Amino acid sequence: MRPSGRRPDQLRPITLETVGINKHAEGACLARFGDTHVLCTASVEERVPPWLRNTGKGWVTAEYGMLPRSTNTRTDREAARGKQSGRTQEIQRLIGRSLRAVTDLEALGEVQVRVDCDVIQADGGTRTAAITGGFVALALAFRRVQARGLISTIPLIGQVAAISCGLVDGTPVLDLDYVEDSGAQADANFVMTDSGGIVEIQGTAETTPFAQAEFMALMELARAGITDLCAAQATALAATPG
Amino acid sequence: MRPSGRRPDQLRPITLETVGINKHAEGACLARFGDTHVLCTASVEERVPPWLRNTGKGWVTAEYGMLPRSTNTRTDREAARGKQSGRTQEIQRLIGRSLRAVTDLEALGEVQVRVDCDVIQADGGTRTAAITGGFVALALAFRRVQARGLISTIPLIGQVAAISCGLVDGTPVLDLDYVEDSGAQADANFVMTDSGGIVEIQGTAETTPFAQAEFMALMELARAGITDLCAAQATALAATPG
Amino acid sequence: MRPSGRRPDQLRPITLETVGINKHAEGACLARFGDTHVLCTASVEERVPPWLRNTGKGWVTAEYGMLPRSTNTRTDREAARGKQSGRTQEIQRLIGRSLRAVTDLEALGEVQVRVDCDVIQADGGTRTAAITGGFVALALAFRRVQARGLISTIPLIGQVAAISCGLVDGTPVLDLDYVEDSGAQADANFVMTDSGGIVEIQGTAETTPFAQAEFMALMELARAGITDLCAAQATALAATPG
Amino acid sequence: MRPSGRRPDQLRPITLETVGINKHAEGACLARFGDTHVLCTASVEERVPPWLRNTGKGWVTAEYGMLPRSTNTRTDREAARGKQSGRTQEIQRLIGRSLRAVTDLEALGEVQVRVDCDVIQADGGTRTAAITGGFVALALAFRRVQARGLISTIPLIGQVAAISCGLVDGTPVLDLDYVEDSGAQADANFVMTDSGGIVEIQGTAETTPFAQAEFMALMELARAGITDLCAAQATALAATPG
Amino acid sequence: MRPSGRRPDQLRPITLETVGINKHAEGACLARFGDTHVLCTASVEERVPPWLRNTGKGWVTAEYGMLPRSTNTRTDREAARGKQSGRTQEIQRLIGRSLRAVTDLEALGEVQVRVDCDVIQADGGTRTAAITGGFVALALAFRRVQARGLISTIPLIGQVAAISCGLVDGTPVLDLDYVEDSGAQADANFVMTDSGGIVEIQGTAETTPFAQAEFMALMELARAGITDLCAAQATALAATPG
Amino acid sequence: MRPSGRRPDQLRPITLETVGINKHAEGACLARFGDTHVLCTASVEERVPPWLRNTGKGWVTAEYGMLPRSTNTRTDREAARGKQSGRTQEIQRLIGRSLRAVTDLEALGEVQVRVDCDVIQADGGTRTAAITGGFVALALAFRRVQARGLISTIPLIGQVAAISCGLVDGTPVLDLDYVEDSGAQADANFVMTDSGGIVEIQGTAETTPFAQAEFMALMELARAGITDLCAAQATALAATPG
């Protein structure tokens, strides 16, 4: 029995809220994976970074942050410390790569979308909630780009979502919360598309090296979880007007 | 007629939500002044800054931040730029001074409370919402300090709230939203206690110097507004269990 | 009786020296408010910040610094610490806003004047000496801009000066020195024009909230003080050749 | 045929040089994977980071850097830019985790070993060379810790090595050089122990999502490669006196 | 004929003013070498840097800065840029070494003196004025240390002063001003004691390498100049009460 | 007898290796002065810094760094600390000036060469090895600039090399290693051309001021040493193909 009472293959309650989240952003999604709440906004700019100018290609990038008291014990504010931690940079690079993996940057044209993922409350799995909600915000922002007449079709080649899995007390479990994450022997984050393509895999042995069979068990759990997350994304997008 | 349809002396809809806002913080309040939404959390530490060690006195401090897309046009993330702007520092110093003005630091003992005010969505008046909501978060955190047995009574000597006023098209108006703020000839932020004491006044001529009579008119508007805000704080605190 | 032997409404000895202060700057003024000495220089550039290019408008900005041993106890050098404190940024933003409030930026044309206010010796009221002396340096720099043929008239719509007031042992007093400032219950900085217009008001309760009547008493003291400061500015400008 | 003329499952020429590399470091290894040359040094300190003091546990950490002209086009020096890139931080965190995965930190006692991995020349796969050579430097440093009498046995629970694999023109290949890396559809870095345990897996779809079968093919290549690398480590260690 | 009308071996008018310069500092000297004006203050702390604690030895260190408009064209404020330039660091290290060369750090005991050298107006030779005036400030501060009873004798083993020389149009000249400095083929800064001992020599060929005989001619000029500067120091110290 | 067994006027074994050092750089030299090993690479860019654009002139600049464990005790990585030390900046400025002193920047045209000097292992005299090896890297890079047809002749007006000397136990000695450097009463670095011209002299009294005759003795040692270093440079360049 998991601390939360979930079955090993059970996701936490997932909500992807898009309406009334942010009145300024071109796309917004408040992703909740249980008590992990990540606010994702997508901001459109009609200019690209210097290295893409005059190439006809667009760009999607991401930034990640945690509110100081999103965590159990208050974390120092990165703006006050004067730099982003290695963990923050690692996560925001991962989010950016994941979103670009399903975007047709050529079709987007010289437009940049910045996806900000800010953790309002953390309980494990913030990067996976950020990717899953960030995709929804991005897709909504593309609708606006289309509405402005900059593109004729939405430049997405699929959906992308992410989930964590881990070995806890020898059992492979899906969607770790903070308590499980802290005690896991190994954990892995999987970023996959709705058609099952692998975008990113990051597996780490926390205490002892793990076996290939264990890794495969984690991947199977992830596949099922991502199917559910992609369904939730589709539902959220369908339910969002405009 | 104001852009929002409000009367000159009318606040925006104010809500101070405290339940279900943050499961980690000792005190939390989501302050909404119309479309300005500021998430305030109070974090308790049983240690004080170096200059207060062994003095028997406590400390209250504040930090302020804006999510990048809380604003109409995306603002660069301060953590990514590597420093907090002058505006950010000015605001967080103001919040800290305001909260300390109603705290009996001697009675608090060697405890520090950090109040984080993060703007989720901005539409003018973020610093006044931060102070007003920050007070609620602080008061709730003091309940926890009391529950831990560190203090016998809540070390507050009153309530503190804040509101902005401004001269817009020659008319003194209360609680400016972003559109009014951008076009105001002058604006002023008033921080006052529930008993009418002045804690901070910051008045600025945006376009042309203003007259003393105009300034007095702004202060009168502020007084009435702060009375309402203090009532809302009292209601929120009364409704919060624990 | 005040520690300095002054009457409550008495300024410290004020001098605004402009000749032989700095051979490089387009305008310079060494402002002395008693033992507070601030060296103000104004530097002209025939280019404006990016957001003003091709608008036909000019800009006035200010920077503030304290020499490390301008203070009673040595203060760390901000250049060595690698950043300006929140206090420094707050003050330099105030100086800049104050000077812009009396400048006709349209009439200035695409010229920028930077006013540097460096505290050589501090004894309370450095920001007010900086604004008062900074105005003189700015006015002198405008003469040079005129002499270069860039403008036909001096783009000033009035004079601006500043003074502090405070409640010390229950008495409202003018132009606080460091000893008074440290012990004041409340203090306020007033920035006003020679015609009595209010440019900035910053009032802070240091120990306990204060009453509106007390605040009004401070403002009356300030008005009289600023009249004297504006007279001193006019005398200094009239006495400066060129 | 690969650009280098190698078979798909063929490593580049691997050398792990330990003698005459650095006269100061407690352990040193110059790891060469073809034209990728990484200088690894291990430095012993008889103190641990604050969070481990008085726990009886030791620590192993890593730092990574590239000489500016280790790359084909000169890269700006991170010390001159004033911060380490996200990529640098990501890599040095990976190296540290990998080395800790085979270290018995309890057995090490309150000793810290810092492993510096500096890229002298880069041609793809710098992080895998850093982990592989870093392990050798670490193992040699542990000999010194033992010689000082701080530990009785070498606190290693196995060897750890790393290799990259990728899909290039649809073919899974081992140990990508820079040219292959730039054109790969997907690449993955595998960190494994000499007994086949998985320590870290990082797989990324560079251009399009990839299939599970493709990923498994990469893992098989990696397994064989890591077996060879561990053999090379053992040989290098055996050949190092002291 | 030099631009200033001076003979090749002629110093600029030198003044070392110590009275009424700074009311806070334990020692102060405004050094003027012609139009180069450097304000030197010495600050005493009864604690030493960590590496000297419990050694019984003291420390003397220096910091250097230029006011933004001390220069002909305004220089960016280092505090605003967030770092000290290489030139600034080079100069402050030189000043510190020079002052330590004549201080008996053992005799000083565990006291630190910080000498701040701030350039109010620059016209060449700021580092030499800083060393020469810094020595006076330091010597005055030692009197205070003695008066506090921390030391029985002044811990100086001599005087130290500095001067620049250069080859201008083929002629060796003493004490270069800015115009000469800009056009010199070579220049050198000499730091020497009152008994002729060499403390520091820094010679640089600005345009073409120079000959040993030329260098020796510069050193001879410097010797004579430093004799005069040491006399001026002695006079200033003798004239300073206390 | 010196600790190394060398005669007072004897250099350490000097090697200037240019082949197989770095496959990317336009010029490379691994300079070894005994156990001091500095890797110098020269990188060519066909653009110059902003202040030289459209002047027809080129630029040569240098950067310097030490690998963390190049030193006996590990030194913090400057990239991790977020800034270059004053010592680093001082040294890289010296290297840059020295190399420019023998370069005809007009003849170079609008090309910039950056010389990176990274200390792989330190045993005293790193800056002199950096200048001596940096010259070789620069000269080789100029061959490439010539081969690209950007210049018709090599824009060098001579060779430049550097060596340290010092007073150790009262004896003037050449080319100090770390042990000698730590105990020297005085040391000096000399940068000279192959024709005996002085480019830079930096002499410092470490413990007590020194006499002119002592300084002259150091310079004579340096002259002889630099003659040998220039011969070694010439040999290395002659032996490098291309």
CSV table of N, CA and C in Angstrom, one decimal, chain A residues 12 33 124-125 128 162-166 173-177 181 187-190 222:
chain,number,residue,atom,x,y,z
A,12,ARG,N,-2.1,10.3,-9.4
A,12,ARG,CA,-2.8,11.1,-8.5
A,12,ARG,C,-4.0,11.8,-9.2
A,33,PHE,N,-1.2,17.8,-10.2
A,33,PHE,CA,-1.0,16.3,-10.0
A,33,PHE,C,-1.1,16.2,-8.5
A,124,GLY,N,6.3,16.7,-5.2
A,124,GLY,CA,6.9,15.7,-6.0
A,124,GLY,C,6.3,15.8,-7.4
A,125,GLY,N,7.2,15.5,-8.4
A,125,GLY,CA,6.8,15.5,-9.8
A,125,GLY,C,6.5,16.8,-10.4
A,128,THR,N,7.2,17.0,-14.2
A,128,THR,CA,6.2,16.3,-15.1
A,128,THR,C,4.9,17.0,-15.2
A,162,ALA,N,4.3,14.0,-19.5
A,162,ALA,CA,5.4,13.4,-18.8
A,162,ALA,C,4.9,12.9,-17.4
A,163,ILE,N,5.6,11.9,-17.0
A,163,ILE,CA,5.3,11.3,-15.7
A,163,ILE,C,6.5,10.7,-15.0
A,164,SER,N,6.5,10.6,-13.7
A,164,SER,CA,7.6,10.0,-13.0
A,164,SER,C,7.2,8.6,-12.6
A,165,CYS,N,8.2,7.7,-12.5
A,165,CYS,CA,7.9,6.4,-11.9
A,165,CYS,C,9.1,6.1,-11.0
A,166,GLY,N,9.0,5.1,-10.1
A,166,GLY,CA,10.1,4.8,-9.3
A,166,GLY,C,10.0,3.5,-8.6
A,173,VAL,N,6.3,1.9,-9.0
A,173,VAL,CA,5.1,2.7,-8.8
A,173,VAL,C,5.1,3.9,-9.7
A,174,LEU,N,3.9,4.4,-10.0
A,174,LEU,CA,3.6,5.5,-11.0
A,174,LEU,C,3.4,6.8,-10.2
A,175,ASP,N,3.9,7.9,-10.7
A,175,ASP,CA,3.6,9.2,-10.3
A,175,ASP,C,3.9,9.4,-8.8
A,176,LEU,N,5.2,9.4,-8.5
A,176,LEU,CA,5.6,9.5,-7.1
A,176,LEU,C,5.2,10.9,-6.5
A,177,ASP,N,4.7,10.8,-5.3
A,177,ASP,CA,4.6,12.1,-4.5
A,177,ASP,C,5.9,12.3,-3.7
A,181,ASP,N,9.1,9.9,-3.4
A,181,ASP,CA,10.3,10.3,-4.1
A,181,ASP,C,11.5,10.3,-3.2
A,187,ASP,N,14.4,6.4,-9.5
A,187,ASP,CA,13.3,7.0,-10.2
A,187,ASP,C,13.6,7.4,-11.6
A,188,ALA,N,12.6,7.6,-12.3
A,188,ALA,CA,12.8,7.9,-13.7
A,188,ALA,C,11.6,8.8,-14.2
A,189,ASN,N,12.0,9.8,-15.0
A,189,ASN,CA,11.0,10.6,-15.6
A,189,ASN,C,10.9,10.3,-17.1
A,190,PHE,N,9.7,10.1,-17.6
A,190,PHE,CA,9.5,9.7,-19.0
A,190,PHE,C,8.7,10.8,-19.6
A,222,ALA,N,4.9,4.0,-17.1
A,222,ALA,CA,4.8,5.4,-17.6
A,222,ALA,C,4.0,5.4,-18.9
